[in-house]
Amino acid sequence: MASTEQLTFAIETFKRIHPVEFQRRFLSQDTRHDGRAFLQFRATHVVKGTIGTAQGSATVRIGNTTVVCGIKAEVSEPDVNTPDQGYLATNVDLSPICSANYRPGAPGDEAQVDSEHIFRLFGEVVDLKQLCIENDQAVWSLSADIVCLKSDGNVLDAAIIALMAAVEDLKLPQASLDPATGVVSANKAIETQLTLRKRLFPATFSLVDDAYLVADADDAEERLTTATLLVVFDDQGHLANVWKRGAGTIDRPTIARCIAEAKNRQNVVSSALE
């Protein structure tokens, strides 16, 4: 009779040699390899203020996926077209440190696309006029570095939540411009936080093996994913964004189902951000 160690070894070997069939055997039984239901998300944990040298920061864990976001603030000259607005730049870092799926060097396509999409999302969150120090002369420029420390699937949700938490944690010193010298001075004893237009709550769903819809896919499931759907709600209950990626087809009833499930997910993410 096989021992527990032998069975474990046999399962792990089968998983490595036949990863697709391994997943299919679970999915065909209406369950997932980690025991979750198809539309069940992993536990989400948020800790704010995790980087002491940043003006705002947060660390987010969704299952084993871990993302940290740090926001640095610097004084800059405003754009001539928007003299009363500051800047918010977002950068997603997916390096070999978090997963062997990524390569060293310049940001890959996934990181660049995620950075751009997050930038567009948060254009509706942060009022850039609050970053103005002196009209037409000095503004705050915020650089948000979103770094994945451990990638085990659904990095985009973790990145959005991490930036949301870091923006809420952001504290800017009171700044003023000396008109005689043109020098900006900052009083760190007096700090202010931004008044945000809204909060964002993301939920990502994946079409695995072109047949099974799952929420919050882990790395093993993402390898078999043919399409993903990001659904984002705001704190007013409004649908803020729907973004489909991949070549697979997701029909309208499935999209409606994802939207309904994302609405339920909103309360969980909101509680994690508190």
mmCIF file of C-alpha atoms in Angstrom:
data_model
loop_
_atom_site.group_PDB
_atom_site.id
_atom_site.type_symbol
_atom_site.label_atom_id
_atom_site.label_comp_id
_atom_site.label_asym_id
_atom_site.label_seq_id
_atom_site.Cartn_x
_atom_site.Cartn_y
_atom_site.Cartn_z
ATOM 1 C CA MET A 1 0.000 0.000 0.000
ATOM 2 C CA ALA A 2 1.434 3.400 -1.021
ATOM 3 C CA SER A 3 2.506 5.745 1.771
ATOM 4 C CA THR A 4 1.379 9.360 2.066
ATOM 5 C CA GLU A 5 4.815 10.508 0.904
ATOM 6 C CA GLN A 6 4.652 8.288 -2.180
ATOM 7 C CA LEU A 7 1.176 9.554 -3.067
ATOM 8 C CA THR A 8 2.271 13.159 -2.639
ATOM 9 C CA PHE A 9 5.294 12.553 -4.843
ATOM 10 C CA ALA A 10 3.140 10.879 -7.500
ATOM 11 C CA ILE A 11 0.651 13.778 -7.501
ATOM 12 C CA GLU A 12 3.389 16.412 -7.757
ATOM 13 C CA THR A 13 5.091 14.462 -10.548
ATOM 14 C CA PHE A 14 1.834 14.159 -12.505
ATOM 15 C CA LYS A 15 1.197 17.887 -11.961
ATOM 16 C CA ARG A 16 4.596 18.793 -13.419
ATOM 17 C CA ILE A 17 4.520 16.399 -16.360
ATOM 18 C CA HIS A 18 0.861 16.859 -17.318
ATOM 19 C CA PRO A 19 -0.169 20.297 -15.960
ATOM 20 C CA VAL A 20 -3.113 20.686 -18.337
ATOM 21 C CA GLU A 21 -4.612 17.294 -17.576
ATOM 22 C CA PHE A 22 -3.977 17.840 -13.849
ATOM 23 C CA GLN A 23 -6.113 20.987 -13.882
ATOM 24 C CA ARG A 24 -8.779 19.424 -16.105
ATOM 25 C CA ARG A 25 -9.344 16.549 -13.715
ATOM 26 C CA PHE A 26 -10.248 18.985 -10.957
ATOM 27 C CA LEU A 27 -12.260 21.351 -13.116
ATOM 28 C CA SER A 28 -14.294 18.511 -14.604
ATOM 29 C CA GLN A 29 -15.364 17.679 -11.033
ATOM 30 C CA ASP A 30 -16.575 21.263 -10.447
ATOM 31 C CA THR A 31 -13.721 22.183 -8.158
ATOM 32 C CA ARG A 32 -10.231 23.673 -8.360
ATOM 33 C CA HIS A 33 -6.876 22.199 -7.456
ATOM 34 C CA ASP A 34 -6.631 24.338 -4.310
ATOM 35 C CA GLY A 35 -10.135 23.380 -3.159
ATOM 36 C CA ARG A 36 -11.842 26.661 -4.023
ATOM 37 C CA ALA A 37 -15.184 26.946 -5.764
ATOM 38 C CA PHE A 38 -15.056 28.346 -9.305
ATOM 39 C CA LEU A 39 -16.041 31.885 -8.303
ATOM 40 C CA GLN A 40 -14.290 31.991 -4.941
ATOM 41 C CA PHE A 41 -11.523 34.543 -4.361
ATOM 42 C CA ARG A 42 -8.485 33.973 -2.179
ATOM 43 C CA ALA A 43 -8.067 35.874 1.077
ATOM 44 C CA THR A 44 -7.038 39.501 0.551
ATOM 45 C CA HIS A 45 -4.858 41.362 3.053
ATOM 46 C CA VAL A 46 -3.856 45.054 2.935
ATOM 47 C CA VAL A 47 -1.297 46.819 5.124
ATOM 48 C CA LYS A 48 -0.753 50.563 4.670
ATOM 49 C CA GLY A 49 2.395 52.530 5.469
ATOM 50 C CA THR A 50 4.854 49.691 4.860
ATOM 51 C CA ILE A 51 7.629 51.871 3.334
ATOM 52 C CA GLY A 52 8.931 54.478 5.748
ATOM 53 C CA THR A 53 10.777 56.511 3.089
ATOM 54 C CA ALA A 54 7.721 56.911 0.827
ATOM 55 C CA GLN A 55 5.027 59.561 1.123
ATOM 56 C CA GLY A 56 2.426 56.825 0.730
ATOM 57 C CA SER A 57 2.733 53.046 0.596
ATOM 58 C CA ALA A 58 0.935 49.742 1.013
ATOM 59 C CA THR A 59 1.457 46.004 0.701
ATOM 60 C CA VAL A 60 -1.256 43.700 -0.623
ATOM 61 C CA ARG A 61 -1.505 39.924 -0.555
ATOM 62 C CA ILE A 62 -4.058 37.934 -2.520
ATOM 63 C CA GLY A 63 -3.308 34.332 -1.662
ATOM 64 C CA ASN A 64 0.428 34.003 -2.287
ATOM 65 C CA THR A 65 0.559 36.936 -4.703
ATOM 66 C CA THR A 66 2.270 39.878 -3.006
ATOM 67 C CA VAL A 67 2.502 43.423 -4.370
ATOM 68 C CA VAL A 68 3.979 46.505 -2.712
ATOM 69 C CA CYS A 69 3.347 50.088 -3.833
ATOM 70 C CA GLY A 70 5.369 53.136 -2.854
ATOM 71 C CA ILE A 71 4.598 56.731 -3.851
ATOM 72 C CA LYS A 72 7.326 59.374 -3.931
ATOM 73 C CA ALA A 73 6.481 63.064 -4.237
ATOM 74 C CA GLU A 74 8.749 65.646 -5.862
ATOM 75 C CA VAL A 75 8.288 69.293 -6.802
ATOM 76 C CA SER A 76 8.081 69.947 -10.525
ATOM 77 C CA GLU A 77 7.017 72.569 -13.031
ATOM 78 C CA PRO A 78 3.476 72.113 -14.379
ATOM 79 C CA ASP A 79 2.639 71.369 -17.980
ATOM 80 C CA VAL A 80 1.947 74.546 -19.935
ATOM 81 C CA ASN A 81 -1.452 73.140 -20.962
ATOM 82 C CA THR A 82 -2.478 72.349 -17.372
ATOM 83 C CA PRO A 83 -0.762 74.983 -15.212
ATOM 84 C CA ASP A 84 -2.890 74.189 -12.148
ATOM 85 C CA GLN A 85 -2.426 70.405 -12.169
ATOM 86 C CA GLY A 86 0.263 68.097 -10.850
ATOM 87 C CA TYR A 87 1.296 64.673 -12.109
ATOM 88 C CA LEU A 88 0.665 61.022 -11.250
ATOM 89 C CA ALA A 89 2.854 58.416 -12.940
ATOM 90 C CA THR A 90 2.382 54.673 -12.475
ATOM 91 C CA ASN A 91 4.949 51.958 -13.079
ATOM 92 C CA VAL A 92 4.336 48.217 -12.648
ATOM 93 C CA ASP A 93 7.479 46.147 -12.059
ATOM 94 C CA LEU A 94 7.301 42.437 -12.943
ATOM 95 C CA SER A 95 10.795 41.020 -12.539
ATOM 96 C CA PRO A 96 12.333 37.528 -12.154
ATOM 97 C CA ILE A 97 12.286 38.171 -8.411
ATOM 98 C CA CYS A 98 8.536 37.541 -8.337
ATOM 99 C CA SER A 99 8.342 34.772 -10.943
ATOM 100 C CA ALA A 100 10.488 32.844 -13.399
ATOM 101 C CA ASN A 101 7.881 33.791 -16.018
ATOM 102 C CA TYR A 102 9.456 37.250 -16.274
ATOM 103 C CA ARG A 103 12.826 38.265 -17.682
ATOM 104 C CA PRO A 104 15.329 40.871 -16.457
ATOM 105 C CA GLY A 105 15.814 44.104 -18.344
ATOM 106 C CA ALA A 106 13.318 46.562 -19.789
ATOM 107 C CA PRO A 107 9.648 46.200 -18.745
ATOM 108 C CA GLY A 108 7.822 43.528 -20.745
ATOM 109 C CA ASP A 109 4.551 43.958 -22.576
ATOM 110 C CA GLU A 110 2.436 42.825 -19.614
ATOM 111 C CA ALA A 111 4.031 45.333 -17.237
ATOM 112 C CA GLN A 112 3.685 48.195 -19.723
ATOM 113 C CA VAL A 113 0.049 47.410 -20.541
ATOM 114 C CA ASP A 114 -0.843 47.049 -16.857
ATOM 115 C CA SER A 115 0.912 50.346 -16.034
ATOM 116 C CA GLU A 116 -1.002 52.190 -18.725
ATOM 117 C CA HIS A 117 -4.358 50.704 -17.740
ATOM 118 C CA ILE A 118 -3.851 51.523 -14.068
ATOM 119 C CA PHE A 119 -2.816 55.053 -15.012
ATOM 120 C CA ARG A 120 -6.081 55.542 -16.892
ATOM 121 C CA LEU A 121 -8.127 54.076 -14.038
ATOM 122 C CA PHE A 122 -6.625 56.407 -11.443
ATOM 123 C CA GLY A 123 -7.142 59.449 -13.614
ATOM 124 C CA GLU A 124 -10.708 59.226 -12.264
ATOM 125 C CA VAL A 125 -9.545 58.794 -8.668
ATOM 126 C CA VAL A 126 -6.978 61.546 -8.053
ATOM 127 C CA ASP A 127 -7.859 65.190 -8.673
ATOM 128 C CA LEU A 128 -4.567 66.505 -10.046
ATOM 129 C CA LYS A 129 -5.535 70.064 -9.127
ATOM 130 C CA GLN A 130 -4.968 69.124 -5.479
ATOM 131 C CA LEU A 131 -1.292 68.687 -6.383
ATOM 132 C CA CYS A 132 -0.875 72.333 -7.374
ATOM 133 C CA ILE A 133 1.478 74.314 -5.117
ATOM 134 C CA GLU A 134 1.529 77.585 -7.080
ATOM 135 C CA ASN A 135 -0.425 78.038 -10.288
ATOM 136 C CA ASP A 136 1.804 77.947 -13.380
ATOM 137 C CA GLN A 137 4.956 77.633 -11.274
ATOM 138 C CA ALA A 138 5.146 74.583 -9.015
ATOM 139 C CA VAL A 139 3.222 71.346 -8.533
ATOM 140 C CA TRP A 140 3.664 67.962 -6.888
ATOM 141 C CA SER A 141 4.731 65.106 -9.143
ATOM 142 C CA LEU A 142 3.756 61.685 -7.746
ATOM 143 C CA SER A 143 5.601 58.565 -8.884
ATOM 144 C CA ALA A 144 3.871 55.318 -7.931
ATOM 145 C CA ASP A 145 6.105 52.256 -8.184
ATOM 146 C CA ILE A 146 4.045 49.068 -8.019
ATOM 147 C CA VAL A 147 6.384 46.131 -7.463
ATOM 148 C CA CYS A 148 5.346 42.490 -7.523
ATOM 149 C CA LEU A 149 7.318 40.550 -4.922
ATOM 150 C CA LYS A 150 5.600 37.203 -5.468
ATOM 151 C CA SER A 151 3.470 36.292 -8.476
ATOM 152 C CA ASP A 152 0.960 33.496 -8.011
ATOM 153 C CA GLY A 153 -1.738 34.797 -10.318
ATOM 154 C CA ASN A 154 -4.034 37.830 -10.469
ATOM 155 C CA VAL A 155 -1.266 40.403 -10.105
ATOM 156 C CA LEU A 156 -3.410 43.133 -11.688
ATOM 157 C CA ASP A 157 -6.046 43.049 -8.923
ATOM 158 C CA ALA A 158 -3.315 43.211 -6.289
ATOM 159 C CA ALA A 159 -1.614 46.108 -8.107
ATOM 160 C CA ILE A 160 -4.820 48.169 -8.310
ATOM 161 C CA ILE A 161 -5.647 47.548 -4.641
ATOM 162 C CA ALA A 162 -2.051 48.366 -3.626
ATOM 163 C CA LEU A 163 -2.110 51.707 -5.440
ATOM 164 C CA MET A 164 -5.554 52.476 -4.015
ATOM 165 C CA ALA A 165 -4.271 51.837 -0.496
ATOM 166 C CA ALA A 166 -1.043 53.783 -1.079
ATOM 167 C CA VAL A 167 -2.942 56.822 -2.392
ATOM 168 C CA GLU A 168 -5.155 56.706 0.693
ATOM 169 C CA ASP A 169 -2.007 56.528 2.842
ATOM 170 C CA LEU A 170 -0.350 59.430 0.975
ATOM 171 C CA LYS A 171 0.614 62.459 3.090
ATOM 172 C CA LEU A 172 2.091 65.585 1.512
ATOM 173 C CA PRO A 173 3.921 68.248 3.511
ATOM 174 C CA GLN A 174 2.542 71.773 3.377
ATOM 175 C CA ALA A 175 4.434 73.498 0.565
ATOM 176 C CA SER A 176 4.770 77.148 -0.429
ATOM 177 C CA LEU A 177 6.648 79.059 -3.101
ATOM 178 C CA ASP A 178 8.808 82.080 -2.281
ATOM 179 C CA PRO A 179 8.028 84.504 -5.120
ATOM 180 C CA ALA A 180 11.318 86.356 -4.627
ATOM 181 C CA THR A 181 13.608 83.348 -4.982
ATOM 182 C CA GLY A 182 11.336 80.872 -6.743
ATOM 183 C CA VAL A 183 12.232 78.257 -4.115
ATOM 184 C CA VAL A 184 9.600 75.860 -2.791
ATOM 185 C CA SER A 185 9.784 75.086 0.923
ATOM 186 C CA ALA A 186 7.994 72.211 2.626
ATOM 187 C CA ASN A 187 6.806 72.119 6.217
ATOM 188 C CA LYS A 188 6.887 68.444 7.193
ATOM 189 C CA ALA A 189 5.251 69.231 10.524
ATOM 190 C CA ILE A 190 2.011 69.929 8.662
ATOM 191 C CA GLU A 191 0.873 67.174 6.330
ATOM 192 C CA THR A 192 -2.273 66.855 4.270
ATOM 193 C CA GLN A 193 -3.992 63.942 2.559
ATOM 194 C CA LEU A 194 -5.720 64.035 -0.794
ATOM 195 C CA THR A 195 -9.492 64.043 -1.085
ATOM 196 C CA LEU A 196 -10.124 61.234 -3.557
ATOM 197 C CA ARG A 197 -12.954 61.279 -6.055
ATOM 198 C CA LYS A 198 -13.705 57.602 -5.590
ATOM 199 C CA ARG A 199 -12.419 54.229 -4.437
ATOM 200 C CA LEU A 200 -11.855 51.372 -6.861
ATOM 201 C CA PHE A 201 -12.573 47.688 -6.218
ATOM 202 C CA PRO A 202 -11.232 45.282 -8.871
ATOM 203 C CA ALA A 203 -12.198 41.669 -9.578
ATOM 204 C CA THR A 204 -10.629 39.543 -12.306
ATOM 205 C CA PHE A 205 -12.202 36.439 -13.861
ATOM 206 C CA SER A 206 -10.501 33.938 -16.165
ATOM 207 C CA LEU A 207 -11.705 31.523 -18.819
ATOM 208 C CA VAL A 208 -9.626 28.422 -18.184
ATOM 209 C CA ASP A 209 -9.116 25.835 -20.910
ATOM 210 C CA ASP A 210 -11.695 27.752 -22.974
ATOM 211 C CA ALA A 211 -14.471 26.186 -20.897
ATOM 212 C CA TYR A 212 -14.356 27.012 -17.179
ATOM 213 C CA LEU A 213 -14.944 30.465 -15.673
ATOM 214 C CA VAL A 214 -12.976 31.030 -12.456
ATOM 215 C CA ALA A 215 -12.397 34.018 -10.210
ATOM 216 C CA ASP A 216 -8.954 35.086 -9.046
ATOM 217 C CA ALA A 217 -6.964 32.505 -11.020
ATOM 218 C CA ASP A 218 -3.656 31.445 -9.516
ATOM 219 C CA ASP A 219 -0.475 30.955 -11.550
ATOM 220 C CA ALA A 220 -1.239 27.344 -12.504
ATOM 221 C CA GLU A 221 -4.689 28.290 -13.765
ATOM 222 C CA GLU A 222 -3.424 31.359 -15.610
ATOM 223 C CA ARG A 223 -1.172 29.132 -17.697
ATOM 224 C CA LEU A 224 -4.337 27.578 -19.163
ATOM 225 C CA THR A 225 -6.298 30.815 -19.417
ATOM 226 C CA THR A 226 -7.542 31.857 -22.856
ATOM 227 C CA ALA A 227 -9.260 35.095 -21.792
ATOM 228 C CA THR A 228 -9.569 37.304 -18.701
ATOM 229 C CA LEU A 229 -12.118 39.916 -17.680
ATOM 230 C CA LEU A 230 -11.300 42.700 -15.244
ATOM 231 C CA VAL A 231 -14.368 44.282 -13.645
ATOM 232 C CA VAL A 232 -13.955 47.390 -11.488
ATOM 233 C CA PHE A 233 -16.638 48.972 -9.312
ATOM 234 C CA ASP A 234 -16.330 52.252 -7.419
ATOM 235 C CA ASP A 235 -17.544 53.075 -3.919
ATOM 236 C CA GLN A 236 -20.792 54.505 -5.283
ATOM 237 C CA GLY A 237 -21.679 51.112 -6.720
ATOM 238 C CA HIS A 238 -21.069 52.304 -10.272
ATOM 239 C CA LEU A 239 -19.352 50.134 -12.861
ATOM 240 C CA ALA A 240 -16.053 51.931 -13.452
ATOM 241 C CA ASN A 241 -14.291 49.627 -15.907
ATOM 242 C CA VAL A 242 -14.602 46.362 -17.821
ATOM 243 C CA TRP A 243 -11.473 45.162 -19.607
ATOM 244 C CA LYS A 244 -11.300 41.939 -21.587
ATOM 245 C CA ARG A 245 -7.937 40.450 -22.570
ATOM 246 C CA GLY A 246 -6.922 37.324 -24.465
ATOM 247 C CA ALA A 247 -8.113 35.583 -27.606
ATOM 248 C CA GLY A 248 -10.829 33.493 -25.951
ATOM 249 C CA THR A 249 -14.492 34.377 -26.293
ATOM 250 C CA ILE A 250 -16.550 35.527 -23.303
ATOM 251 C CA ASP A 251 -20.239 35.801 -24.126
ATOM 252 C CA ARG A 252 -22.663 38.402 -22.781
ATOM 253 C CA PRO A 253 -24.317 36.176 -20.140
ATOM 254 C CA THR A 254 -20.888 35.307 -18.772
ATOM 255 C CA ILE A 255 -19.899 38.970 -18.667
ATOM 256 C CA ALA A 256 -23.114 39.765 -16.788
ATOM 257 C CA ARG A 257 -22.324 36.985 -14.319
ATOM 258 C CA CYS A 258 -18.823 38.373 -13.774
ATOM 259 C CA ILE A 259 -20.221 41.847 -13.143
ATOM 260 C CA ALA A 260 -22.651 40.482 -10.553
ATOM 261 C CA GLU A 261 -19.874 38.561 -8.776
ATOM 262 C CA ALA A 262 -17.582 41.607 -8.870
ATOM 263 C CA LYS A 263 -20.293 43.612 -7.149
ATOM 264 C CA ASN A 264 -20.262 41.089 -4.296
ATOM 265 C CA ARG A 265 -16.465 41.281 -4.158
ATOM 266 C CA GLN A 266 -16.626 45.046 -3.525
ATOM 267 C CA ASN A 267 -17.465 44.714 0.162
ATOM 268 C CA VAL A 268 -14.545 42.354 0.802
ATOM 269 C CA VAL A 269 -11.998 44.670 -0.803
ATOM 270 C CA SER A 270 -13.516 47.701 0.932
ATOM 271 C CA SER A 271 -13.107 46.013 4.326
ATOM 272 C CA ALA A 272 -9.497 45.084 3.509
ATOM 273 C CA LEU A 273 -8.711 48.733 2.712
ATOM 274 C CA GLU A 274 -9.990 50.015 6.054
#
